[in-house]
Amino acid sequence: MIRIQDVNLIYGRHTERETQALKQINLDIQDNEIIAIVGASGCGKSTLLRLIAGLLMPTSGTVSIDDEIVAHPRQDTGIVFQAPTLVPWANILNNTLLPSSIMGRLDDQARSRATRLLTTAGLGNFLHHHPKQLSGGMQQRVAICRALVHNPKVVLMDEPFGALDALTRETMTLELLRLWYEDPKTIVFVTHSISEAVMLGHRIVVMSPRPGQISEILDVNLPRERDFSLVGTPEFTRCAAAVRELIFQHEVA
Ligand SMILES: Nc1ncnc2c1ncn2[C@@H]1O[C@H](COP(=O)(O)OP(=O)(O)OP(=O)(O)O)[C@@H](O)[C@H]1O
Ligand SMILES: [Mg+2]
């Protein structure tokens, strides 16, 4: 379980550019839960993910995973950033295998998992291509495969589908849900898309603008097995309307 307790994050502390990005965040995320995080640009969503990833330490408060304080990146965590951040000189297969390589686990099992993930993501014919030979959306799909290659317990995704076209975005959403049914993991998913949050999230965390605070946590009472036929059902519509209202209320304020 991920536990975020009394977390505050101030960038550029004691300088003129001091920015309080997160204020008094408290959140418990259960094992194998999919949590969607939504909120206006600049409200601290990426900052929160970086804290869970151990890439940043809170100014005060704690983030723990399974009762261990997160003080550095953990091997059981995978992260997909807003931009694909691939290594330009390595081919797609080796980019995907990077976490396995860093962890000293570059074996046949890792290679076949990477190949399987890339094939599922529609990149089976591009294993030996380099990032610059791929479109932005294809590169982001490689970044998603890279985050999953070492089969982490926790996957942190920062608007992973933001650069994809609408069709690929829906396919990847279904693919992520399928991966989760086959092999459940804890997923923290940041998105600007309200319908994506409802489609994926078991709960939706709505954040208020700077300094980022949690304004509400909504339960999504849809079945765990989901597909796009749920769009337009009363529960889907209720959740989407509730999130929209919470976000809009802050914008008006
Ligand atoms: N490295 C940094 N140094 C100083 N300020 C930062 C840094 N990173 C983020 N900030 C500030 O912290 C606030 C939150 O930023 P963050 O990137 O977490 O927002 P976000 O919710 O992910 O936004 P977006 O939806 O646009 O990606 C912003 O005001 C931003 O300017
Ligand atoms: Mg962000």
PDB file of C-alpha atoms and ligand atoms in Angstrom:
ATOM      1  CA  MET A   1       0.000   0.000   0.000  1.00  0.00           C
ATOM      2  CA  ILE A   2       1.105   3.550  -0.731  1.00  0.00           C
ATOM      3  CA  ARG A   3       0.605   6.007   2.125  1.00  0.00           C
ATOM      4  CA  ILE A   4       1.026   9.756   1.625  1.00  0.00           C
ATOM      5  CA  GLN A   5       0.920  11.542   4.957  1.00  0.00           C
ATOM      6  CA  ASP A   6       0.826  15.295   5.597  1.00  0.00           C
ATOM      7  CA  VAL A   7       2.932  15.973   2.515  1.00  0.00           C
ATOM      8  CA  ASN A   8       3.988  19.509   1.624  1.00  0.00           C
ATOM      9  CA  LEU A   9       6.332  20.310  -1.229  1.00  0.00           C
ATOM     10  CA  ILE A  10       7.930  23.699  -1.679  1.00  0.00           C
ATOM     11  CA  TYR A  11      10.211  24.308  -4.675  1.00  0.00           C
ATOM     12  CA  GLY A  12      13.030  26.865  -4.396  1.00  0.00           C
ATOM     13  CA  ARG A  13      12.670  27.169  -0.655  1.00  0.00           C
ATOM     14  CA  HIS A  14      14.123  30.362   0.861  1.00  0.00           C
ATOM     15  CA  THR A  15      14.555  31.930  -2.579  1.00  0.00           C
ATOM     16  CA  GLU A  16      12.479  34.611  -4.337  1.00  0.00           C
ATOM     17  CA  ARG A  17      11.024  31.868  -6.522  1.00  0.00           C
ATOM     18  CA  GLU A  18       9.627  29.857  -3.625  1.00  0.00           C
ATOM     19  CA  THR A  19       6.577  27.895  -4.901  1.00  0.00           C
ATOM     20  CA  GLN A  20       4.376  25.740  -2.738  1.00  0.00           C
ATOM     21  CA  ALA A  21       3.394  23.008  -5.194  1.00  0.00           C
ATOM     22  CA  LEU A  22       1.643  20.664  -2.745  1.00  0.00           C
ATOM     23  CA  LYS A  23      -0.079  21.458   0.521  1.00  0.00           C
ATOM     24  CA  GLN A  24      -1.075  18.958   3.173  1.00  0.00           C
ATOM     25  CA  ILE A  25      -1.661  15.944   0.957  1.00  0.00           C
ATOM     26  CA  ASN A  26      -3.036  12.814   2.650  1.00  0.00           C
ATOM     27  CA  LEU A  27      -3.866   9.787   0.541  1.00  0.00           C
ATOM     28  CA  ASP A  28      -3.830   6.016   1.020  1.00  0.00           C
ATOM     29  CA  ILE A  29      -3.719   3.882  -2.125  1.00  0.00           C
ATOM     30  CA  GLN A  30      -4.555   0.197  -1.771  1.00  0.00           C
ATOM     31  CA  ASP A  31      -2.621  -2.610  -3.445  1.00  0.00           C
ATOM     32  CA  ASN A  32      -3.818  -3.216  -7.011  1.00  0.00           C
ATOM     33  CA  GLU A  33      -5.964  -0.123  -7.023  1.00  0.00           C
ATOM     34  CA  ILE A  34      -6.097   2.184 -10.054  1.00  0.00           C
ATOM     35  CA  ILE A  35      -6.134   5.797  -8.891  1.00  0.00           C
ATOM     36  CA  ALA A  36      -6.730   8.561 -11.422  1.00  0.00           C
ATOM     37  CA  ILE A  37      -5.493  12.064 -10.582  1.00  0.00           C
ATOM     38  CA  VAL A  38      -7.044  15.074 -12.307  1.00  0.00           C
ATOM     39  CA  GLY A  39      -6.652  18.800 -11.815  1.00  0.00           C
ATOM     40  CA  ALA A  40      -5.740  21.998 -13.615  1.00  0.00           C
ATOM     41  CA  SER A  41      -2.318  22.479 -15.185  1.00  0.00           C
ATOM     42  CA  GLY A  42       0.258  23.396 -12.530  1.00  0.00           C
ATOM     43  CA  CYS A  43      -1.698  21.969  -9.584  1.00  0.00           C
ATOM     44  CA  GLY A  44       1.114  19.571  -8.654  1.00  0.00           C
ATOM     45  CA  LYS A  45       0.132  16.262 -10.269  1.00  0.00           C
ATOM     46  CA  SER A  46       3.593  15.515 -11.697  1.00  0.00           C
ATOM     47  CA  THR A  47       5.159  16.647  -8.437  1.00  0.00           C
ATOM     48  CA  LEU A  48       3.021  14.143  -6.533  1.00  0.00           C
ATOM     49  CA  LEU A  49       4.059  11.333  -8.900  1.00  0.00           C
ATOM     50  CA  ARG A  50       7.742  12.266  -8.541  1.00  0.00           C
ATOM     51  CA  LEU A  51       7.373  12.040  -4.756  1.00  0.00           C
ATOM     52  CA  ILE A  52       5.835   8.545  -4.979  1.00  0.00           C
ATOM     53  CA  ALA A  53       8.580   7.574  -7.442  1.00  0.00           C
ATOM     54  CA  GLY A  54      11.274   8.665  -4.969  1.00  0.00           C
ATOM     55  CA  LEU A  55      12.667  11.205  -7.448  1.00  0.00           C
ATOM     56  CA  LEU A  56      11.856  14.044  -5.054  1.00  0.00           C
ATOM     57  CA  MET A  57      11.623  14.249  -1.261  1.00  0.00           C
ATOM     58  CA  PRO A  58       8.764  16.101   0.457  1.00  0.00           C
ATOM     59  CA  THR A  59       9.561  19.353   2.267  1.00  0.00           C
ATOM     60  CA  SER A  60       7.568  17.873   5.149  1.00  0.00           C
ATOM     61  CA  GLY A  61       5.500  14.751   5.630  1.00  0.00           C
ATOM     62  CA  THR A  62       6.172  11.248   4.341  1.00  0.00           C
ATOM     63  CA  VAL A  63       5.486   8.952   1.424  1.00  0.00           C
ATOM     64  CA  SER A  64       5.752   5.246   2.186  1.00  0.00           C
ATOM     65  CA  ILE A  65       5.245   2.047   0.238  1.00  0.00           C
ATOM     66  CA  ASP A  66       4.525  -1.054   2.316  1.00  0.00           C
ATOM     67  CA  ASP A  67       5.533   0.836   5.482  1.00  0.00           C
ATOM     68  CA  GLU A  68       8.946   1.829   4.072  1.00  0.00           C
ATOM     69  CA  ILE A  69       9.630   5.521   3.610  1.00  0.00           C
ATOM     70  CA  VAL A  70      10.334   6.260  -0.064  1.00  0.00           C
ATOM     71  CA  ALA A  71      13.715   8.005  -0.095  1.00  0.00           C
ATOM     72  CA  HIS A  72      15.000   6.966  -3.533  1.00  0.00           C
ATOM     73  CA  PRO A  73      13.631   5.281  -6.678  1.00  0.00           C
ATOM     74  CA  ARG A  74      12.532   1.723  -5.924  1.00  0.00           C
ATOM     75  CA  GLN A  75      12.949  -1.360  -8.109  1.00  0.00           C
ATOM     76  CA  ASP A  76       9.290  -2.286  -7.652  1.00  0.00           C
ATOM     77  CA  THR A  77       8.118   1.001  -9.216  1.00  0.00           C
ATOM     78  CA  GLY A  78       7.814   1.893 -12.905  1.00  0.00           C
ATOM     79  CA  ILE A  79       7.206   5.394 -14.214  1.00  0.00           C
ATOM     80  CA  VAL A  80       5.942   6.849 -17.499  1.00  0.00           C
ATOM     81  CA  PHE A  81       6.733  10.554 -17.812  1.00  0.00           C
ATOM     82  CA  GLN A  82       4.744  13.176 -19.734  1.00  0.00           C
ATOM     83  CA  ALA A  83       7.370  13.043 -22.527  1.00  0.00           C
ATOM     84  CA  PRO A  84       8.772   9.676 -23.688  1.00  0.00           C
ATOM     85  CA  THR A  85      12.438  10.380 -22.647  1.00  0.00           C
ATOM     86  CA  LEU A  86      13.915   7.534 -24.692  1.00  0.00           C
ATOM     87  CA  VAL A  87      17.648   7.063 -25.123  1.00  0.00           C
ATOM     88  CA  PRO A  88      18.369   8.206 -28.727  1.00  0.00           C
ATOM     89  CA  TRP A  89      21.269   5.856 -29.433  1.00  0.00           C
ATOM     90  CA  ALA A  90      19.559   2.611 -28.356  1.00  0.00           C
ATOM     91  CA  ASN A  91      17.011   0.724 -30.436  1.00  0.00           C
ATOM     92  CA  ILE A  92      13.412   0.265 -29.262  1.00  0.00           C
ATOM     93  CA  LEU A  93      14.009  -3.181 -27.751  1.00  0.00           C
ATOM     94  CA  ASN A  94      17.037  -1.971 -25.779  1.00  0.00           C
ATOM     95  CA  ASN A  95      15.217   1.190 -24.690  1.00  0.00           C
ATOM     96  CA  THR A  96      12.463  -1.013 -23.279  1.00  0.00           C
ATOM     97  CA  LEU A  97      15.024  -3.226 -21.566  1.00  0.00           C
ATOM     98  CA  LEU A  98      16.791  -0.318 -19.872  1.00  0.00           C
ATOM     99  CA  PRO A  99      15.280  -0.903 -16.371  1.00  0.00           C
ATOM    100  CA  SER A 100      16.182  -4.619 -16.562  1.00  0.00           C
ATOM    101  CA  SER A 101      19.679  -3.675 -17.643  1.00  0.00           C
ATOM    102  CA  ILE A 102      20.130  -1.165 -14.789  1.00  0.00           C
ATOM    103  CA  MET A 103      18.907  -3.773 -12.291  1.00  0.00           C
ATOM    104  CA  GLY A 104      21.292  -6.420 -13.668  1.00  0.00           C
ATOM    105  CA  ARG A 105      18.394  -8.608 -14.818  1.00  0.00           C
ATOM    106  CA  LEU A 106      18.980  -8.590 -18.555  1.00  0.00           C
ATOM    107  CA  ASP A 107      18.097 -12.231 -19.247  1.00  0.00           C
ATOM    108  CA  ASP A 108      16.024 -14.162 -21.800  1.00  0.00           C
ATOM    109  CA  GLN A 109      12.913 -13.743 -19.659  1.00  0.00           C
ATOM    110  CA  ALA A 110      13.309  -9.940 -19.720  1.00  0.00           C
ATOM    111  CA  ARG A 111      13.934 -10.000 -23.490  1.00  0.00           C
ATOM    112  CA  SER A 112      10.844 -12.072 -24.190  1.00  0.00           C
ATOM    113  CA  ARG A 113       8.692  -9.900 -21.881  1.00  0.00           C
ATOM    114  CA  ALA A 114       9.945  -6.753 -23.643  1.00  0.00           C
ATOM    115  CA  THR A 115       9.234  -8.261 -27.057  1.00  0.00           C
ATOM    116  CA  ARG A 116       5.755  -9.341 -25.950  1.00  0.00           C
ATOM    117  CA  LEU A 117       4.920  -5.899 -24.515  1.00  0.00           C
ATOM    118  CA  LEU A 118       6.156  -4.105 -27.632  1.00  0.00           C
ATOM    119  CA  THR A 119       4.231  -6.475 -29.905  1.00  0.00           C
ATOM    120  CA  THR A 120       1.061  -5.889 -27.894  1.00  0.00           C
ATOM    121  CA  ALA A 121       1.634  -2.143 -28.242  1.00  0.00           C
ATOM    122  CA  GLY A 122       1.732  -2.594 -32.037  1.00  0.00           C
ATOM    123  CA  LEU A 123       5.512  -2.151 -32.283  1.00  0.00           C
ATOM    124  CA  GLY A 124       6.525  -5.712 -33.089  1.00  0.00           C
ATOM    125  CA  ASN A 125       7.985  -4.627 -36.443  1.00  0.00           C
ATOM    126  CA  PHE A 126      10.029  -1.781 -34.938  1.00  0.00           C
ATOM    127  CA  LEU A 127      12.139  -3.579 -32.322  1.00  0.00           C
ATOM    128  CA  HIS A 128      15.393  -2.613 -34.046  1.00  0.00           C
ATOM    129  CA  HIS A 129      14.401   0.913 -35.040  1.00  0.00           C
ATOM    130  CA  HIS A 130      15.738   3.933 -33.167  1.00  0.00           C
ATOM    131  CA  PRO A 131      13.465   6.482 -31.423  1.00  0.00           C
ATOM    132  CA  LYS A 132      13.934   9.169 -34.097  1.00  0.00           C
ATOM    133  CA  GLN A 133      12.469   6.762 -36.669  1.00  0.00           C
ATOM    134  CA  LEU A 134       9.202   6.584 -34.692  1.00  0.00           C
ATOM    135  CA  SER A 135       6.303   9.014 -34.331  1.00  0.00           C
ATOM    136  CA  GLY A 136       5.693  10.767 -30.976  1.00  0.00           C
ATOM    137  CA  GLY A 137       2.822   8.417 -30.173  1.00  0.00           C
ATOM    138  CA  MET A 138       4.918   5.342 -30.981  1.00  0.00           C
ATOM    139  CA  GLN A 139       7.741   6.634 -28.751  1.00  0.00           C
ATOM    140  CA  GLN A 140       5.305   7.090 -25.887  1.00  0.00           C
ATOM    141  CA  ARG A 141       4.114   3.496 -26.345  1.00  0.00           C
ATOM    142  CA  VAL A 142       7.752   2.377 -25.990  1.00  0.00           C
ATOM    143  CA  ALA A 143       8.004   4.415 -22.764  1.00  0.00           C
ATOM    144  CA  ILE A 144       4.924   2.607 -21.425  1.00  0.00           C
ATOM    145  CA  CYS A 145       6.442  -0.794 -22.265  1.00  0.00           C
ATOM    146  CA  ARG A 146       9.697   0.290 -20.583  1.00  0.00           C
ATOM    147  CA  ALA A 147       7.805   1.125 -17.363  1.00  0.00           C
ATOM    148  CA  LEU A 148       6.232  -2.350 -17.339  1.00  0.00           C
ATOM    149  CA  VAL A 149       9.194  -4.475 -18.429  1.00  0.00           C
ATOM    150  CA  HIS A 150      10.448  -5.396 -14.936  1.00  0.00           C
ATOM    151  CA  ASN A 151       6.871  -6.192 -13.839  1.00  0.00           C
ATOM    152  CA  PRO A 152       6.773  -3.539 -11.102  1.00  0.00           C
ATOM    153  CA  LYS A 153       4.184  -3.638  -8.313  1.00  0.00           C
ATOM    154  CA  VAL A 154       3.497   0.075  -8.668  1.00  0.00           C
ATOM    155  CA  VAL A 155       3.138   1.894 -12.004  1.00  0.00           C
ATOM    156  CA  LEU A 156       3.107   5.699 -12.019  1.00  0.00           C
ATOM    157  CA  MET A 157       1.813   7.238 -15.243  1.00  0.00           C
ATOM    158  CA  ASP A 158       1.978  10.960 -15.953  1.00  0.00           C
ATOM    159  CA  GLU A 159      -0.458  11.682 -18.797  1.00  0.00           C
ATOM    160  CA  PRO A 160       0.956   8.719 -20.688  1.00  0.00           C
ATOM    161  CA  PHE A 161      -1.575   8.963 -23.518  1.00  0.00           C
ATOM    162  CA  GLY A 162      -1.464  12.760 -23.887  1.00  0.00           C
ATOM    163  CA  ALA A 163       0.561  12.658 -27.106  1.00  0.00           C
ATOM    164  CA  LEU A 164      -1.463   9.893 -28.747  1.00  0.00           C
ATOM    165  CA  ASP A 165      -4.201  10.323 -31.332  1.00  0.00           C
ATOM    166  CA  ALA A 166      -7.764   9.616 -30.117  1.00  0.00           C
ATOM    167  CA  LEU A 167      -7.917   6.149 -31.637  1.00  0.00           C
ATOM    168  CA  THR A 168      -4.576   4.939 -30.272  1.00  0.00           C
ATOM    169  CA  ARG A 169      -5.513   6.502 -26.945  1.00  0.00           C
ATOM    170  CA  GLU A 170      -8.634   4.337 -26.667  1.00  0.00           C
ATOM    171  CA  THR A 171      -6.725   1.239 -27.752  1.00  0.00           C
ATOM    172  CA  MET A 172      -4.011   1.911 -25.141  1.00  0.00           C
ATOM    173  CA  THR A 173      -6.630   2.502 -22.435  1.00  0.00           C
ATOM    174  CA  LEU A 174      -8.178  -0.905 -23.180  1.00  0.00           C
ATOM    175  CA  GLU A 175      -4.701  -2.428 -23.341  1.00  0.00           C
ATOM    176  CA  LEU A 176      -3.812  -1.021 -19.927  1.00  0.00           C
ATOM    177  CA  LEU A 177      -7.066  -2.389 -18.481  1.00  0.00           C
ATOM    178  CA  ARG A 178      -6.332  -5.794 -20.042  1.00  0.00           C
ATOM    179  CA  LEU A 179      -2.799  -5.825 -18.610  1.00  0.00           C
ATOM    180  CA  TRP A 180      -4.271  -4.973 -15.209  1.00  0.00           C
ATOM    181  CA  TYR A 181      -6.837  -7.846 -15.295  1.00  0.00           C
ATOM    182  CA  GLU A 182      -4.139 -10.304 -16.300  1.00  0.00           C
ATOM    183  CA  ASP A 183      -1.649  -9.104 -13.741  1.00  0.00           C
ATOM    184  CA  PRO A 184      -3.091  -6.547 -11.293  1.00  0.00           C
ATOM    185  CA  LYS A 185      -0.789  -3.799 -10.018  1.00  0.00           C
ATOM    186  CA  THR A 186      -1.183  -0.502  -8.277  1.00  0.00           C
ATOM    187  CA  ILE A 187      -1.520   2.217 -10.905  1.00  0.00           C
ATOM    188  CA  VAL A 188      -1.454   5.953 -10.262  1.00  0.00           C
ATOM    189  CA  PHE A 189      -2.583   7.614 -13.466  1.00  0.00           C
ATOM    190  CA  VAL A 190      -2.470  11.377 -14.077  1.00  0.00           C
ATOM    191  CA  THR A 191      -4.690  12.660 -16.863  1.00  0.00           C
ATOM    192  CA  HIS A 192      -6.314  15.818 -18.190  1.00  0.00           C
ATOM    193  CA  SER A 193      -9.120  13.732 -19.657  1.00  0.00           C
ATOM    194  CA  ILE A 194     -12.163  13.364 -17.417  1.00  0.00           C
ATOM    195  CA  SER A 195     -13.535  10.410 -19.389  1.00  0.00           C
ATOM    196  CA  GLU A 196     -10.147   8.652 -19.234  1.00  0.00           C
ATOM    197  CA  ALA A 197     -10.118   9.158 -15.447  1.00  0.00           C
ATOM    198  CA  VAL A 198     -13.601   7.620 -15.125  1.00  0.00           C
ATOM    199  CA  MET A 199     -12.790   4.792 -17.535  1.00  0.00           C
ATOM    200  CA  LEU A 200      -9.622   3.772 -15.687  1.00  0.00           C
ATOM    201  CA  GLY A 201      -9.958   4.916 -12.081  1.00  0.00           C
ATOM    202  CA  HIS A 202     -11.372   2.872  -9.237  1.00  0.00           C
ATOM    203  CA  ARG A 203     -11.165   6.194  -7.424  1.00  0.00           C
ATOM    204  CA  ILE A 204     -10.533   9.678  -8.807  1.00  0.00           C
ATOM    205  CA  VAL A 205      -8.500  12.223  -6.885  1.00  0.00           C
ATOM    206  CA  VAL A 206      -9.473  15.779  -7.875  1.00  0.00           C
ATOM    207  CA  MET A 207      -6.834  18.383  -7.055  1.00  0.00           C
ATOM    208  CA  SER A 208      -7.349  22.093  -6.584  1.00  0.00           C
ATOM    209  CA  PRO A 209      -5.075  24.710  -8.195  1.00  0.00           C
ATOM    210  CA  ARG A 210      -1.836  25.885  -6.598  1.00  0.00           C
ATOM    211  CA  PRO A 211      -0.955  25.187  -3.917  1.00  0.00           C
ATOM    212  CA  GLY A 212      -2.145  21.734  -4.925  1.00  0.00           C
ATOM    213  CA  GLN A 213      -4.467  20.154  -2.438  1.00  0.00           C
ATOM    214  CA  ILE A 214      -6.841  17.229  -2.711  1.00  0.00           C
ATOM    215  CA  SER A 215     -10.272  18.733  -3.050  1.00  0.00           C
ATOM    216  CA  GLU A 216     -12.162  15.456  -3.274  1.00  0.00           C
ATOM    217  CA  ILE A 217     -11.764  11.727  -3.767  1.00  0.00           C
ATOM    218  CA  LEU A 218     -14.589  10.129  -5.766  1.00  0.00           C
ATOM    219  CA  ASP A 219     -15.488   6.439  -5.862  1.00  0.00           C
ATOM    220  CA  VAL A 220     -16.223   5.116  -9.340  1.00  0.00           C
ATOM    221  CA  ASN A 221     -18.843   2.418  -8.892  1.00  0.00           C
ATOM    222  CA  LEU A 222     -18.328   0.737 -12.263  1.00  0.00           C
ATOM    223  CA  PRO A 223     -17.377  -2.928 -12.647  1.00  0.00           C
ATOM    224  CA  ARG A 224     -13.629  -3.615 -12.547  1.00  0.00           C
ATOM    225  CA  GLU A 225     -13.870  -5.219 -15.998  1.00  0.00           C
ATOM    226  CA  ARG A 226     -14.445  -2.192 -18.202  1.00  0.00           C
ATOM    227  CA  ASP A 227     -14.741  -1.215 -21.827  1.00  0.00           C
ATOM    228  CA  PHE A 228     -16.058   1.741 -23.786  1.00  0.00           C
ATOM    229  CA  SER A 229     -19.646   0.416 -23.729  1.00  0.00           C
ATOM    230  CA  LEU A 230     -19.754   1.907 -20.208  1.00  0.00           C
ATOM    231  CA  VAL A 231     -19.489   5.435 -21.599  1.00  0.00           C
ATOM    232  CA  GLY A 232     -22.949   6.985 -21.322  1.00  0.00           C
ATOM    233  CA  THR A 233     -24.185   4.655 -18.546  1.00  0.00           C
ATOM    234  CA  PRO A 234     -25.697   6.540 -15.578  1.00  0.00           C
ATOM    235  CA  GLU A 235     -22.704   5.862 -13.271  1.00  0.00           C
ATOM    236  CA  PHE A 236     -20.165   6.921 -15.923  1.00  0.00           C
ATOM    237  CA  THR A 237     -22.116  10.116 -16.596  1.00  0.00           C
ATOM    238  CA  ARG A 238     -22.537  10.826 -12.864  1.00  0.00           C
ATOM    239  CA  CYS A 239     -18.796  10.475 -12.188  1.00  0.00           C
ATOM    240  CA  ALA A 240     -17.770  12.566 -15.201  1.00  0.00           C
ATOM    241  CA  ALA A 241     -20.233  15.315 -14.225  1.00  0.00           C
ATOM    242  CA  ALA A 242     -19.030  15.304 -10.601  1.00  0.00           C
ATOM    243  CA  VAL A 243     -15.364  15.646 -11.635  1.00  0.00           C
ATOM    244  CA  ARG A 244     -16.177  18.371 -14.153  1.00  0.00           C
ATOM    245  CA  GLU A 245     -18.118  20.310 -11.534  1.00  0.00           C
ATOM    246  CA  LEU A 246     -15.273  20.097  -8.995  1.00  0.00           C
ATOM    247  CA  ILE A 247     -12.700  21.298 -11.530  1.00  0.00           C
ATOM    248  CA  PHE A 248     -14.970  24.017 -12.901  1.00  0.00           C
ATOM    249  CA  GLN A 249     -15.818  25.271  -9.413  1.00  0.00           C
ATOM    250  CA  HIS A 250     -12.109  26.004  -8.834  1.00  0.00           C
ATOM    251  CA  GLU A 251     -11.706  27.674 -12.198  1.00  0.00           C
ATOM    252  CA  VAL A 252     -14.609  30.012 -11.440  1.00  0.00           C
ATOM    253  CA  ALA A 253     -13.170  30.728  -7.963  1.00  0.00           C
TER     254      ALA A 253
HETATM  255  N1  LIG B   1      11.586  21.809 -10.701  1.00  0.00           N
HETATM  256  C1  LIG B   1      10.771  22.800 -10.368  1.00  0.00           C
HETATM  257  N2  LIG B   1      11.231  23.938  -9.817  1.00  0.00           N
HETATM  258  C2  LIG B   1      10.406  24.953  -9.445  1.00  0.00           C
HETATM  259  N3  LIG B   1       9.076  24.915  -9.574  1.00  0.00           N
HETATM  260  C3  LIG B   1       8.540  23.800 -10.112  1.00  0.00           C
HETATM  261  C4  LIG B   1       9.350  22.690 -10.541  1.00  0.00           C
HETATM  262  N4  LIG B   1       8.534  21.734 -11.029  1.00  0.00           N
HETATM  263  C5  LIG B   1       7.287  22.225 -10.930  1.00  0.00           C
HETATM  264  N5  LIG B   1       7.285  23.449 -10.374  1.00  0.00           N
HETATM  265  C6  LIG B   1       6.092  24.280 -10.070  1.00  0.00           C
HETATM  266  O1  LIG B   1       5.252  23.523  -9.201  1.00  0.00           O
HETATM  267  C7  LIG B   1       3.893  23.623  -9.608  1.00  0.00           C
HETATM  268  C8  LIG B   1       3.341  22.242  -9.895  1.00  0.00           C
HETATM  269  O2  LIG B   1       3.994  21.720 -11.028  1.00  0.00           O
HETATM  270  P1  LIG B   1       3.652  20.285 -11.628  1.00  0.00           P
HETATM  271  O3  LIG B   1       4.570  20.031 -12.763  1.00  0.00           O
HETATM  272  O4  LIG B   1       3.637  19.278 -10.543  1.00  0.00           O
HETATM  273  O5  LIG B   1       2.150  20.530 -12.135  1.00  0.00           O
HETATM  274  P2  LIG B   1       1.168  19.596 -12.981  1.00  0.00           P
HETATM  275  O6  LIG B   1      -0.109  19.492 -12.234  1.00  0.00           O
HETATM  276  O7  LIG B   1       1.853  18.312 -13.320  1.00  0.00           O
HETATM  277  O8  LIG B   1       0.922  20.453 -14.303  1.00  0.00           O
HETATM  278  P3  LIG B   1       0.631  19.971 -15.816  1.00  0.00           P
HETATM  279  O9  LIG B   1      -0.787  19.467 -15.817  1.00  0.00           O
HETATM  280  O10 LIG B   1       0.788  21.194 -16.636  1.00  0.00           O
HETATM  281  O11 LIG B   1       1.617  18.899 -16.168  1.00  0.00           O
HETATM  282  C9  LIG B   1       3.875  24.578 -10.804  1.00  0.00           C
HETATM  283  O12 LIG B   1       3.547  25.837 -10.318  1.00  0.00           O
HETATM  284  C10 LIG B   1       5.293  24.561 -11.321  1.00  0.00           C
HETATM  285  O13 LIG B   1       5.635  25.812 -11.837  1.00  0.00           O
HETATM  286 MG    MG B   2       2.455  17.467 -15.088  1.00  0.00          MG
END
